[in-house]
mmCIF file of C-alpha atoms and ligand atoms in Angstrom:
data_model
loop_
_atom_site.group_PDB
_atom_site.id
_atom_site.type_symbol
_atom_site.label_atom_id
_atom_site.label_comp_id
_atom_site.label_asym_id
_atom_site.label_seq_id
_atom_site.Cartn_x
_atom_site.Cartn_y
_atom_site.Cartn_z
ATOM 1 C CA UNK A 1 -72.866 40.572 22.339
ATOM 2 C CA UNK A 2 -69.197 40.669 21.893
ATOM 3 C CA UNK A 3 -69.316 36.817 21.114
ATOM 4 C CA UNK A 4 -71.950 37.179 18.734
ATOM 5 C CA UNK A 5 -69.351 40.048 16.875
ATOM 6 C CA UNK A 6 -66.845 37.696 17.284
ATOM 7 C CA UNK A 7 -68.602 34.899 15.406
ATOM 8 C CA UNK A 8 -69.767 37.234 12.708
ATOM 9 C CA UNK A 9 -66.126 38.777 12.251
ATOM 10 C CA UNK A 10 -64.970 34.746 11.860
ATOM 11 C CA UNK A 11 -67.133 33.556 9.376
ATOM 12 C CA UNK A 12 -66.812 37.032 7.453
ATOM 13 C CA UNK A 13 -63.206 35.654 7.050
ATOM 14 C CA UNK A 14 -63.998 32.116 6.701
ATOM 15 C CA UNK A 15 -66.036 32.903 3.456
ATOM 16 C CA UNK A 16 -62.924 35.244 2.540
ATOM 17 C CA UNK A 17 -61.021 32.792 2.856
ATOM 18 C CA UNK A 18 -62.605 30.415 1.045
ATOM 19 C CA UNK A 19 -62.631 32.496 -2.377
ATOM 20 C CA UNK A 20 -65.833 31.422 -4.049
ATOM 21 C CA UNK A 21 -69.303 32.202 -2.861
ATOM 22 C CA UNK A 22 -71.496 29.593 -0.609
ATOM 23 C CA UNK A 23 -74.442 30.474 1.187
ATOM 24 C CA UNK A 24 -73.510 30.695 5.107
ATOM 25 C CA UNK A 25 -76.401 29.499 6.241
ATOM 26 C CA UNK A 26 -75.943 25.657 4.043
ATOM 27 C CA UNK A 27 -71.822 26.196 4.385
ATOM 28 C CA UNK A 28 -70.056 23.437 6.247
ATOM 29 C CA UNK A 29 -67.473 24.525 8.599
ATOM 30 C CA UNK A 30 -64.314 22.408 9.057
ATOM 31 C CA UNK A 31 -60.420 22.753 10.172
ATOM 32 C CA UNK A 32 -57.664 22.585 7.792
ATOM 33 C CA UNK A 33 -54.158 21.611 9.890
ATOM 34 C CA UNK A 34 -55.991 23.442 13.021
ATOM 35 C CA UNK A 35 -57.002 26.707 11.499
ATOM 36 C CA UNK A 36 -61.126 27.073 10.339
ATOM 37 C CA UNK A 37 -62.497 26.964 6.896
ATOM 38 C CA UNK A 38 -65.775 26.891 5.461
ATOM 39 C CA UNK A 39 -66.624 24.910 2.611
ATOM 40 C CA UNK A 40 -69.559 24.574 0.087
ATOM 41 C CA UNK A 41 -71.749 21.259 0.859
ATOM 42 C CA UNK A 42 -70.689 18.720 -1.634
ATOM 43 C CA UNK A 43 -67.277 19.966 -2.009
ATOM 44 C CA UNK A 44 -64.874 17.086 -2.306
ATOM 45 C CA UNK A 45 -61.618 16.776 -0.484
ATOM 46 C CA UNK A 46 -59.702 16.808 -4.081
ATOM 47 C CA UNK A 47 -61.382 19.919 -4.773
ATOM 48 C CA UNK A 48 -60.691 21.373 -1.773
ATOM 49 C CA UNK A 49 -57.301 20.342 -1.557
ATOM 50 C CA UNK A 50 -57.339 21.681 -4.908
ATOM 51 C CA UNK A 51 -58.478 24.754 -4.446
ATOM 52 C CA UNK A 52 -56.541 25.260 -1.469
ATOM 53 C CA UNK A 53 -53.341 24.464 -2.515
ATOM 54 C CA UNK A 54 -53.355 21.455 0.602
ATOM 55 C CA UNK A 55 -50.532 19.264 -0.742
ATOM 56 C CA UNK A 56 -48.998 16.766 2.004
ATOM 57 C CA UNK A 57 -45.457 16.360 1.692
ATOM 58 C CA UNK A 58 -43.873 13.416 1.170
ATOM 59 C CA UNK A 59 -40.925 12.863 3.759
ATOM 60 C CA UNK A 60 -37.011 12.643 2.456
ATOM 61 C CA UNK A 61 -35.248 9.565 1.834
ATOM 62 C CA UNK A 62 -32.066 10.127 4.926
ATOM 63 C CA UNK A 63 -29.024 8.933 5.307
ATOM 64 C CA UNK A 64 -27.509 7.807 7.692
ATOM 65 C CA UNK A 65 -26.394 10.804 9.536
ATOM 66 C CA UNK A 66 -30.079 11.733 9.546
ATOM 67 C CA UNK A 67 -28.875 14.293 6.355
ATOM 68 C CA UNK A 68 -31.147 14.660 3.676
ATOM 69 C CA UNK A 69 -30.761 12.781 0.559
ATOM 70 C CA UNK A 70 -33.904 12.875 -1.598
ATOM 71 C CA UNK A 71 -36.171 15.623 -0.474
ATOM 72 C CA UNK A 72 -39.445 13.807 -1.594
ATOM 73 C CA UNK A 73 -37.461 9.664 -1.539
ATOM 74 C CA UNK A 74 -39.068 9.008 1.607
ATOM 75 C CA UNK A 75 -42.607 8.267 2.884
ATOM 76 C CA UNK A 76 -45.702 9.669 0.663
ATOM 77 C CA UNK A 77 -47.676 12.586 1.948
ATOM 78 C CA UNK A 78 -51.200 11.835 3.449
ATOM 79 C CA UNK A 79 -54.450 13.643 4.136
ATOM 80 C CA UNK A 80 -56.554 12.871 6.912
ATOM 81 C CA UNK A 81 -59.853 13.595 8.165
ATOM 82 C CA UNK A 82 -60.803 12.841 11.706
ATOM 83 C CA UNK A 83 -57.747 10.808 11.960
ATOM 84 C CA UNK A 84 -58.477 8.443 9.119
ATOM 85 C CA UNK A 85 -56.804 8.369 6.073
ATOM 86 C CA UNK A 86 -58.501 9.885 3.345
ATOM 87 C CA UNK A 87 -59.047 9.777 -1.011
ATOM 88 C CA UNK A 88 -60.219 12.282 -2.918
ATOM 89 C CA UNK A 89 -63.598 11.728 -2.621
ATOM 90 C CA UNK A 90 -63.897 11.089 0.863
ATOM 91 C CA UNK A 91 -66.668 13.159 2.455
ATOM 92 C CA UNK A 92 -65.957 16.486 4.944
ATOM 93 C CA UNK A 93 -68.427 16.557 6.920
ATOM 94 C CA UNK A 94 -69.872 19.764 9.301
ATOM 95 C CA UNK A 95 -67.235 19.675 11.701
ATOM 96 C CA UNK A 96 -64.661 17.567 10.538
ATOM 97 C CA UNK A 97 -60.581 18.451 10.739
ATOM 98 C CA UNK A 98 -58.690 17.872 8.205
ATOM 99 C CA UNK A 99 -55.192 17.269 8.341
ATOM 100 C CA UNK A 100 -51.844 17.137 5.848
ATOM 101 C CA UNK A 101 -49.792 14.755 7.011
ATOM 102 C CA UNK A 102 -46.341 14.632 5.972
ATOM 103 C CA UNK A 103 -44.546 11.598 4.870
ATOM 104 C CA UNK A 104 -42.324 9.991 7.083
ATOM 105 C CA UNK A 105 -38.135 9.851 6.548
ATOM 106 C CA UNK A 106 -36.746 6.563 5.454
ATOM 107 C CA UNK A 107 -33.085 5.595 5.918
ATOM 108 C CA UNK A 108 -30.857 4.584 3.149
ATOM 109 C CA UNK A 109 -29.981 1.024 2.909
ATOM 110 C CA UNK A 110 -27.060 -0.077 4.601
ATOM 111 C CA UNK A 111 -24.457 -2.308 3.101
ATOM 112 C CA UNK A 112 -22.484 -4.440 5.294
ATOM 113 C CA UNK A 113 -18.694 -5.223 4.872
ATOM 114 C CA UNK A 114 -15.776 -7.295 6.978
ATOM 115 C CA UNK A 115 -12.680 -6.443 6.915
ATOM 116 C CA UNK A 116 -9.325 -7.808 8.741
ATOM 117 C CA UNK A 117 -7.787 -5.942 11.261
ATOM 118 C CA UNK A 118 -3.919 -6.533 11.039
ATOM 119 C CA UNK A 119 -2.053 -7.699 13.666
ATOM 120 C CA UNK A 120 1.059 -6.148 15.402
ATOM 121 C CA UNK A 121 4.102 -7.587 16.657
ATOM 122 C CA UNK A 122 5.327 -7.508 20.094
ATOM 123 C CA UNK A 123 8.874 -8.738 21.520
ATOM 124 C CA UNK A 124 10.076 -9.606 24.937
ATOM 125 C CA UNK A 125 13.744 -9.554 26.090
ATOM 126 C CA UNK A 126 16.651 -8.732 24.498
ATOM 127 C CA UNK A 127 19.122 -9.678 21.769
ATOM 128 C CA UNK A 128 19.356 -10.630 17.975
ATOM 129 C CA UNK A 129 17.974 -14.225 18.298
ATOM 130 C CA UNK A 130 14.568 -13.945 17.628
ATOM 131 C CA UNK A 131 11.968 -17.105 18.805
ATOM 132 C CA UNK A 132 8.352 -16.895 17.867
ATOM 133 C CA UNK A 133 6.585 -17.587 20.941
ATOM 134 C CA UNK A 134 3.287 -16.923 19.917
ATOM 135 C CA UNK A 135 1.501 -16.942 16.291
ATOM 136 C CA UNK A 136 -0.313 -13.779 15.675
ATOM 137 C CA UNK A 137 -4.080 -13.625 14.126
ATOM 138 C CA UNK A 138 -5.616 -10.792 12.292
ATOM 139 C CA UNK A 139 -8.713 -9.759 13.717
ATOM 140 C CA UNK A 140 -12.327 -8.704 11.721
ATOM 141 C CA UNK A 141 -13.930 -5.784 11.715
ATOM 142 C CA UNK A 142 -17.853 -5.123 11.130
ATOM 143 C CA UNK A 143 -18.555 -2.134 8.885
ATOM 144 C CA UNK A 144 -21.459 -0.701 7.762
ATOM 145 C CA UNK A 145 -21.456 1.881 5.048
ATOM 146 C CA UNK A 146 -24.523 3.913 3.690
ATOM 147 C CA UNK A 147 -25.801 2.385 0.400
ATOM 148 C CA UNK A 148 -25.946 5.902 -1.339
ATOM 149 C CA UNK A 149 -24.047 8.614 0.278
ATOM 150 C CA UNK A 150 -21.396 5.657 1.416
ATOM 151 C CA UNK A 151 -20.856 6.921 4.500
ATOM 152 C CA UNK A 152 -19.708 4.885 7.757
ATOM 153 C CA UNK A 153 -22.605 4.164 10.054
ATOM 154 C CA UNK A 154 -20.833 2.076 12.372
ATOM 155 C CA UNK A 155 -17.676 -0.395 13.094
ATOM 156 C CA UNK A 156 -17.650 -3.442 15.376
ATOM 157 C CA UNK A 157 -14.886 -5.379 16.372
ATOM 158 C CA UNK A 158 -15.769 -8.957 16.034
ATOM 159 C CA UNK A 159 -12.660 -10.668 16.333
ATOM 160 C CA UNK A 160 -9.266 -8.000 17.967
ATOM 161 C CA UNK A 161 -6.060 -8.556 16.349
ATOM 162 C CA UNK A 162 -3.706 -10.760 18.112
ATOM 163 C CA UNK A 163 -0.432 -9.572 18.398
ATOM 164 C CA UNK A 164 2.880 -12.151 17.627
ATOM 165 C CA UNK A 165 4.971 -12.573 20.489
ATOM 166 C CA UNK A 166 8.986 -13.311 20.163
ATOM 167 C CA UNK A 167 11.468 -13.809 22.702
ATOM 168 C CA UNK A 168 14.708 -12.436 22.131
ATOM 169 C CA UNK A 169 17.392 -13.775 23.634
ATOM 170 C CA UNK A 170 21.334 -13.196 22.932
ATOM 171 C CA UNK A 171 24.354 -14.998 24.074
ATOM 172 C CA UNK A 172 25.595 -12.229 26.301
ATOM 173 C CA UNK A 173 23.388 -13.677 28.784
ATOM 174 C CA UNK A 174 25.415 -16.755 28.849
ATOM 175 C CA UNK A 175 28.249 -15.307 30.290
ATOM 176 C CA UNK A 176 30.610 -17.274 28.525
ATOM 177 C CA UNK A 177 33.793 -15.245 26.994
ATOM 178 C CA UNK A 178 32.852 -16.056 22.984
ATOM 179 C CA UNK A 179 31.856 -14.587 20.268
ATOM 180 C CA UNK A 180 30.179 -15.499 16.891
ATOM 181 C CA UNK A 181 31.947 -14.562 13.777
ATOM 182 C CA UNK A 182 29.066 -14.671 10.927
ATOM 183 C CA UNK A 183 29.815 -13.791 7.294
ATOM 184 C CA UNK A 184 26.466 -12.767 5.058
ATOM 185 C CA UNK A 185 25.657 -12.896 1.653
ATOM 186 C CA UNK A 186 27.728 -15.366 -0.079
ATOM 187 C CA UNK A 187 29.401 -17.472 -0.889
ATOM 188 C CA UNK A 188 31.435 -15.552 -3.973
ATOM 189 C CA UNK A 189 34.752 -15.391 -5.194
ATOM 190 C CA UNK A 190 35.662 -14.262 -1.148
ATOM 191 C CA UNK A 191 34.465 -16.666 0.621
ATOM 192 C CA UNK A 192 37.062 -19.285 -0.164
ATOM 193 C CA UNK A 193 40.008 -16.836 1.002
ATOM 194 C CA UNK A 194 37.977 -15.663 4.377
ATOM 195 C CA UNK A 195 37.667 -19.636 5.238
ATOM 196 C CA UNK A 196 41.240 -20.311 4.240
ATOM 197 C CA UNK A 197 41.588 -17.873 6.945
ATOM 198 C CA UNK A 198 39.218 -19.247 9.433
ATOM 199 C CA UNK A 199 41.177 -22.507 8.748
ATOM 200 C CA UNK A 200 44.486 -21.260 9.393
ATOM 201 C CA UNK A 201 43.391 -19.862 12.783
ATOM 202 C CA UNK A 202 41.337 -22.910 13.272
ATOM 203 C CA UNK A 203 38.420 -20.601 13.926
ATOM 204 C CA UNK A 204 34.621 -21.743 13.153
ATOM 205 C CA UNK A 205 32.697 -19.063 11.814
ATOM 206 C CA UNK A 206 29.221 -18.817 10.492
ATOM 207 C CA UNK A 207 27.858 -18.529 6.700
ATOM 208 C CA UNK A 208 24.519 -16.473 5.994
ATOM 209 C CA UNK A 209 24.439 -18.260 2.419
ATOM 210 C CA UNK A 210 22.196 -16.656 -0.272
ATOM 211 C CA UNK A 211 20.273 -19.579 -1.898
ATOM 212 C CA UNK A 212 20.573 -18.894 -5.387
ATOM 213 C CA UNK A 213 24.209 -18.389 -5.185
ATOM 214 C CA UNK A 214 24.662 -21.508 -2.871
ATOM 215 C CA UNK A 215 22.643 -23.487 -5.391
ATOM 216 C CA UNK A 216 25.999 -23.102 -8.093
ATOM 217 C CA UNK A 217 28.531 -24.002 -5.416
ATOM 218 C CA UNK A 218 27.213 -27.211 -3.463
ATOM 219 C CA UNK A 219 30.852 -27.875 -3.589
ATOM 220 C CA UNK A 220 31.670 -24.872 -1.824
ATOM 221 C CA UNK A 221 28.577 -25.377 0.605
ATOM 222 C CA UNK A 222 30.371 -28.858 1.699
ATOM 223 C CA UNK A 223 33.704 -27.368 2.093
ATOM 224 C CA UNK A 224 32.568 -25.011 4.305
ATOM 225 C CA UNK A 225 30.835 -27.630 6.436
ATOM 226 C CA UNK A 226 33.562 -30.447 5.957
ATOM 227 C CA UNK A 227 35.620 -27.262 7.614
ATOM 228 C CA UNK A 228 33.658 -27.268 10.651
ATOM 229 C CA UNK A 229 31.875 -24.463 9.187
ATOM 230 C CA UNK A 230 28.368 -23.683 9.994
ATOM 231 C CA UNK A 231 25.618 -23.079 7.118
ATOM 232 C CA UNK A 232 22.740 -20.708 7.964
ATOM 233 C CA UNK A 233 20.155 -19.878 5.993
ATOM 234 C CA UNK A 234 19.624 -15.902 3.878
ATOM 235 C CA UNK A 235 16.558 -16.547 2.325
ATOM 236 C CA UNK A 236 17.018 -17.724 -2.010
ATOM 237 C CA UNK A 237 17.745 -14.101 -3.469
ATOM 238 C CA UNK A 238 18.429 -11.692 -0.174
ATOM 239 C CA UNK A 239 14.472 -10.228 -0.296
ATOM 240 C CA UNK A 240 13.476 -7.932 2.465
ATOM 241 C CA UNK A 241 11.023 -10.490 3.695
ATOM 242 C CA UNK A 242 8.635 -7.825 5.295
ATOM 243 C CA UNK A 243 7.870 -6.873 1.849
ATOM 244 C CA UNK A 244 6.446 -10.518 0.942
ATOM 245 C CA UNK A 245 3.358 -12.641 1.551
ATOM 246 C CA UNK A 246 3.298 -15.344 3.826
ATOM 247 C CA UNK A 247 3.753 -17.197 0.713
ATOM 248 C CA UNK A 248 6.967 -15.521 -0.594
ATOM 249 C CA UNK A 249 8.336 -15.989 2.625
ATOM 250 C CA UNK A 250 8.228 -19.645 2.623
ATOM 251 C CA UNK A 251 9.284 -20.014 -0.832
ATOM 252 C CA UNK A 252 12.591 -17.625 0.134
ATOM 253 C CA UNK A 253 13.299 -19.888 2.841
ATOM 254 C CA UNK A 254 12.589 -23.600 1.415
ATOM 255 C CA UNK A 255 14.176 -22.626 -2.189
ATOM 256 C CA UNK A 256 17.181 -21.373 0.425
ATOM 257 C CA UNK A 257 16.777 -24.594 2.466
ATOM 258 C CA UNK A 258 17.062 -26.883 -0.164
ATOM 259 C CA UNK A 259 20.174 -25.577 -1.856
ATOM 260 C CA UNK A 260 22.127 -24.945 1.190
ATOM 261 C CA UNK A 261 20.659 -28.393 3.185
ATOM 262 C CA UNK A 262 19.896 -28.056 6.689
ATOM 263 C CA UNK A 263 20.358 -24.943 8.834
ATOM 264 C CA UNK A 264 18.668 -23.825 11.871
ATOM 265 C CA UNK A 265 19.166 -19.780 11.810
ATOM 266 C CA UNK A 266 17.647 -17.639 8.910
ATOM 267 C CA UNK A 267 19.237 -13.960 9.237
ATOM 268 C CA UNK A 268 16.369 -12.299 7.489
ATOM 269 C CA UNK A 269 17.907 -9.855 5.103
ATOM 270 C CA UNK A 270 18.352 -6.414 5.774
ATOM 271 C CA UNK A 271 17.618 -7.564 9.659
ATOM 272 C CA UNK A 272 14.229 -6.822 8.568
ATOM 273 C CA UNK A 273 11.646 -8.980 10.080
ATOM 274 C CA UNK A 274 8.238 -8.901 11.648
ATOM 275 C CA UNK A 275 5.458 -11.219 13.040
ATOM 276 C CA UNK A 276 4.491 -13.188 9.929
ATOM 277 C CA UNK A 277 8.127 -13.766 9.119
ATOM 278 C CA UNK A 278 9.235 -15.161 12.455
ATOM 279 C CA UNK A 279 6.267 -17.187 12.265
ATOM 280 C CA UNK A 280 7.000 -18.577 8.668
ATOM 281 C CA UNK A 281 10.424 -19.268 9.626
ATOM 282 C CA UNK A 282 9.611 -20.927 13.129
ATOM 283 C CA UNK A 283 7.100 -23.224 10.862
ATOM 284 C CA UNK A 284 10.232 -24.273 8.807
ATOM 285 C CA UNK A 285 11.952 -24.849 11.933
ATOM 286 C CA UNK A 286 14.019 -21.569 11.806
ATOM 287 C CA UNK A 287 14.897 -18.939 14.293
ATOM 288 C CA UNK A 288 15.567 -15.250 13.415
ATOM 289 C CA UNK A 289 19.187 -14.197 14.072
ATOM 290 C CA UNK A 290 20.364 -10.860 13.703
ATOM 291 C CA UNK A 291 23.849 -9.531 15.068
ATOM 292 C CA UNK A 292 25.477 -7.571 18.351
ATOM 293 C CA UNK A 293 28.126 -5.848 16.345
ATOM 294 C CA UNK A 294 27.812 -4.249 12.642
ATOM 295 C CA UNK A 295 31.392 -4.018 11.043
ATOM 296 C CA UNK A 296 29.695 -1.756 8.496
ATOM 297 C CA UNK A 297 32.416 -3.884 6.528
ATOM 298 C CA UNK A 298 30.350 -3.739 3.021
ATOM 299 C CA UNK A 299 30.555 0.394 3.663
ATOM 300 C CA UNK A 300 33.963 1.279 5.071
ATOM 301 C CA UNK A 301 35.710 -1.593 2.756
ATOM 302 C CA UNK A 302 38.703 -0.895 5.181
ATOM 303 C CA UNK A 303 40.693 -3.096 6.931
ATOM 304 C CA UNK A 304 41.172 -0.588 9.677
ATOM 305 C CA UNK A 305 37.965 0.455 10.064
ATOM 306 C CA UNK A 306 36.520 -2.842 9.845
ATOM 307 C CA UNK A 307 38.833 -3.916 12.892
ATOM 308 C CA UNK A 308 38.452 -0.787 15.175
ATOM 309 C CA UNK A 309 34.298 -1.569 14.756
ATOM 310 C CA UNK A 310 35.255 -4.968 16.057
ATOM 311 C CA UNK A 311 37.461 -3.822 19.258
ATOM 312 C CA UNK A 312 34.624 -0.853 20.000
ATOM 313 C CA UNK A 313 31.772 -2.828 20.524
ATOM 314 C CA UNK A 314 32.435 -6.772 21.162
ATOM 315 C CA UNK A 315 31.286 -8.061 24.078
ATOM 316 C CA UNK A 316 31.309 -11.752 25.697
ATOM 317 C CA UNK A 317 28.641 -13.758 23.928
ATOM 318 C CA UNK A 318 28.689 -10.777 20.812
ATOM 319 C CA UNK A 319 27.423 -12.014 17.116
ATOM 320 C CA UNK A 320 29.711 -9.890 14.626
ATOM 321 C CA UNK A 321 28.770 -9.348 11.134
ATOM 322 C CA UNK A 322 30.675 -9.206 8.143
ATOM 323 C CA UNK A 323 30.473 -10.250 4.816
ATOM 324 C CA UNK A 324 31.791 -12.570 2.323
ATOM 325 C CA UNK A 325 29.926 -11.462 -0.444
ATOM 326 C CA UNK A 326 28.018 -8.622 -2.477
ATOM 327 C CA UNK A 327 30.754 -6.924 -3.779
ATOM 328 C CA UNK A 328 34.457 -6.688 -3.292
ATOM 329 C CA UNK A 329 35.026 -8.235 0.535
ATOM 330 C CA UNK A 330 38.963 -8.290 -0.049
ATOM 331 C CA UNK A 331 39.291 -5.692 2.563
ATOM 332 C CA UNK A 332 37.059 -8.158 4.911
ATOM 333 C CA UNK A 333 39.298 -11.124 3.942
ATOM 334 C CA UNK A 334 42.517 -8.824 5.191
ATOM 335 C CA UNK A 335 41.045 -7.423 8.110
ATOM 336 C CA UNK A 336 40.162 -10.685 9.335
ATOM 337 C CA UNK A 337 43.437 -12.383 10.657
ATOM 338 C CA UNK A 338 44.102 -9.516 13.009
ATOM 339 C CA UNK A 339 40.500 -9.799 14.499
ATOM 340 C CA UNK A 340 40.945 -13.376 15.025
ATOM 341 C CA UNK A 341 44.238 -12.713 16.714
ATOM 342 C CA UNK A 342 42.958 -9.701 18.938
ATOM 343 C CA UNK A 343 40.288 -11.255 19.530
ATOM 344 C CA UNK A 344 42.197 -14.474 21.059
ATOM 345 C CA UNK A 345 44.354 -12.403 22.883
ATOM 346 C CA UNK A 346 41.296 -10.593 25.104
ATOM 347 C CA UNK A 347 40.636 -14.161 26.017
ATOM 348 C CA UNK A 348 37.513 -14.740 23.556
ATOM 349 C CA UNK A 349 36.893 -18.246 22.443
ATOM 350 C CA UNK A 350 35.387 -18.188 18.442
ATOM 351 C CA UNK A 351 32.416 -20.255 18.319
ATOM 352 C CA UNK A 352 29.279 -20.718 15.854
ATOM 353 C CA UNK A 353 26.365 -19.152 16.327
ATOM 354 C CA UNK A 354 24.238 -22.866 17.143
ATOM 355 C CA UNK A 355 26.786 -23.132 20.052
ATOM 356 C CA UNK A 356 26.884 -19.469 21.492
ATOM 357 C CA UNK A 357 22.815 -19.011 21.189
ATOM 358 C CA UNK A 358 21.877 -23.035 22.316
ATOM 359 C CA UNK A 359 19.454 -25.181 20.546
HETATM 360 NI NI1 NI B 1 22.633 -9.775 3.455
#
């Protein structure tokens, strides 16, 4: 009895539901996404669907995050009966479920990209001559980036950076009781009265030349060498090297190189330096060279002061720097007798860089 009601009260809302009249007794009786309809015989699925408002949805185009895009740039929308797929004039049959099945979510497009990974720089030891030990190598990355919301989907390492090694060694180590007097940035219109001094204390001494101003006095280049003089190399026109290509490194050095002849030091200016430039300059046969003691001479421009930096922080097997040129070095020039003397008298020997560092 109370299925009987049951049944009647479910097909009184079936032909509700269904909004235009059909005999029950030729009505067909189907499912629609799991809930019961009844439908006139002969009533096509685009009718129905029609009638019914039963539109699948089409699934959204994604990106990679799984965030939606494109609401409807996905996979198209499909109806089914009994599992098949179905047109709009596919039969639904007594008994038959019919299903709106959404489309399915498709992933943007991903672009791929490499990129290098840039290498560090590590040192070993101490002191301010620099030797390249090992060449660093950039490494690759893998990335790949969403084709239309451009977002990251993933990195890979393919290749890790390599980092450049240098050894830095320093003549304190030697324990020998000299020092290296080095004079940077010339030669100018100082440099022949600082090696008139050198000369007159028969003290060798070390020039940092600046190519470009080197390449207008070979004359003075050869009396500094016929002196006993050593010739180093301070790049063509004193660029901060870290600033330049591997490229514009070279061509400071070689352009340097081949106004000033041979030399085995560069004294990178500034002291500024990193892998790629120890590596250029160890290609060109070159090792890095930087100082123990800073007179601060081209600041102070004082005799005085430019000593008393001298007595505070030499040490046996100490590279002091001064300068001969880039700008007015007259208080240099002064200074330096009495260095050389005090010097001599706390039993240092002068020597060149070349011979207080080794080959
Ligand atoms: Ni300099």
């Amino acid at each position: 009895m109370l299925e009987a009601l049951l049944l009647v009260a479910g097909l009184t809302l079936a032909l509700l539901l269904i909004g235009f009249p059909a005999s029950l007794g030729h009505a067909r009786f189907i499912t629609v996404d799991g809930r019961p309809m009844a439908v006139t015989p002969g009533t096509t699925l685009a009718q129905l669907a029609e009638a019914r408002g039963i539109i699948p949805r089409d699934g959204a185009l994604v990106d990679i995050a799984g965030d939606v895009l494109v609401p409807s740039g996905g996979g198209k929308g499909t109806l089914e009966v009994d599992g098949k797929p179905a047109g709009a004039t596919t039969p639904l049959p007594d008994g038959s479920a019919l299903v709106a099945r959404r489309g399915r979510d498709v992933s943007e497009k991903l672009d791929r990209h490499l990129a290098p990974i840039p290498n560090g720089t590590k040192s070993a030891g101490r002191g301010p001559v620099l030797t390249l030990v090992r060449k660093g190598s950039p490494g690759t990355k893998e990335t790949f980036v969403g084709t239309v919301s451009r977002r990251t989907a993933a990195v890979f390492v393919v290749r890790p950076p390599v980092d450049a090694l240098l050894r830095r060694s320093s003549g304190l180590s030697a324990g020998q009781r000299a020092v290296a007097l080095t004079f940077d940035d010339g030669p100018s219109a100082y440099t022949t009265s600082i090696l008139a001094v050198l000369q007159a204390k028969r003290a060798p001494g070390t020039f940092f030349v600046i190519g470009r101003q080197a390449a207008g006095r070979p004359d003075l280049i050869a009396r500094l060498r016929a002196a006993g003089q050593e010739v180093e190399n301070h790049t063509w026109s004193h660029a901060d090297l870290t600033k330049l290509d591997a490229q514009g490194v070279r061509s400071e050095i070689t352009r340097a190189a081949q106004a000033i002849g041979g030399a085995k030091f560069l004294r990178p200016p500034y002291g500024a330096y990193n892998g790629s430039v120890a590596e250029e300059a160890g290609a060109l046969g070159l090792r890095l060279v930087l100082w123990d003691v800073d007179t601060l001479d081209w600041k102070t421009r004082n005799a005085a002061k430019i000593t008393a930096a001298v007595k505070a922080a030499v040490r046996p097997g100490a590279i002091i720097l001064m300068h001969d040129g880039g700008g007015d070095r007259s208080q240099t020039a002064a200074a330096l007798p009495g260095i050389i003397d005090w010097l001599l008298e706390q039993g240092y020997a002068l020597t060149t860089v070349s011979t207080l560092v080794g080959p």
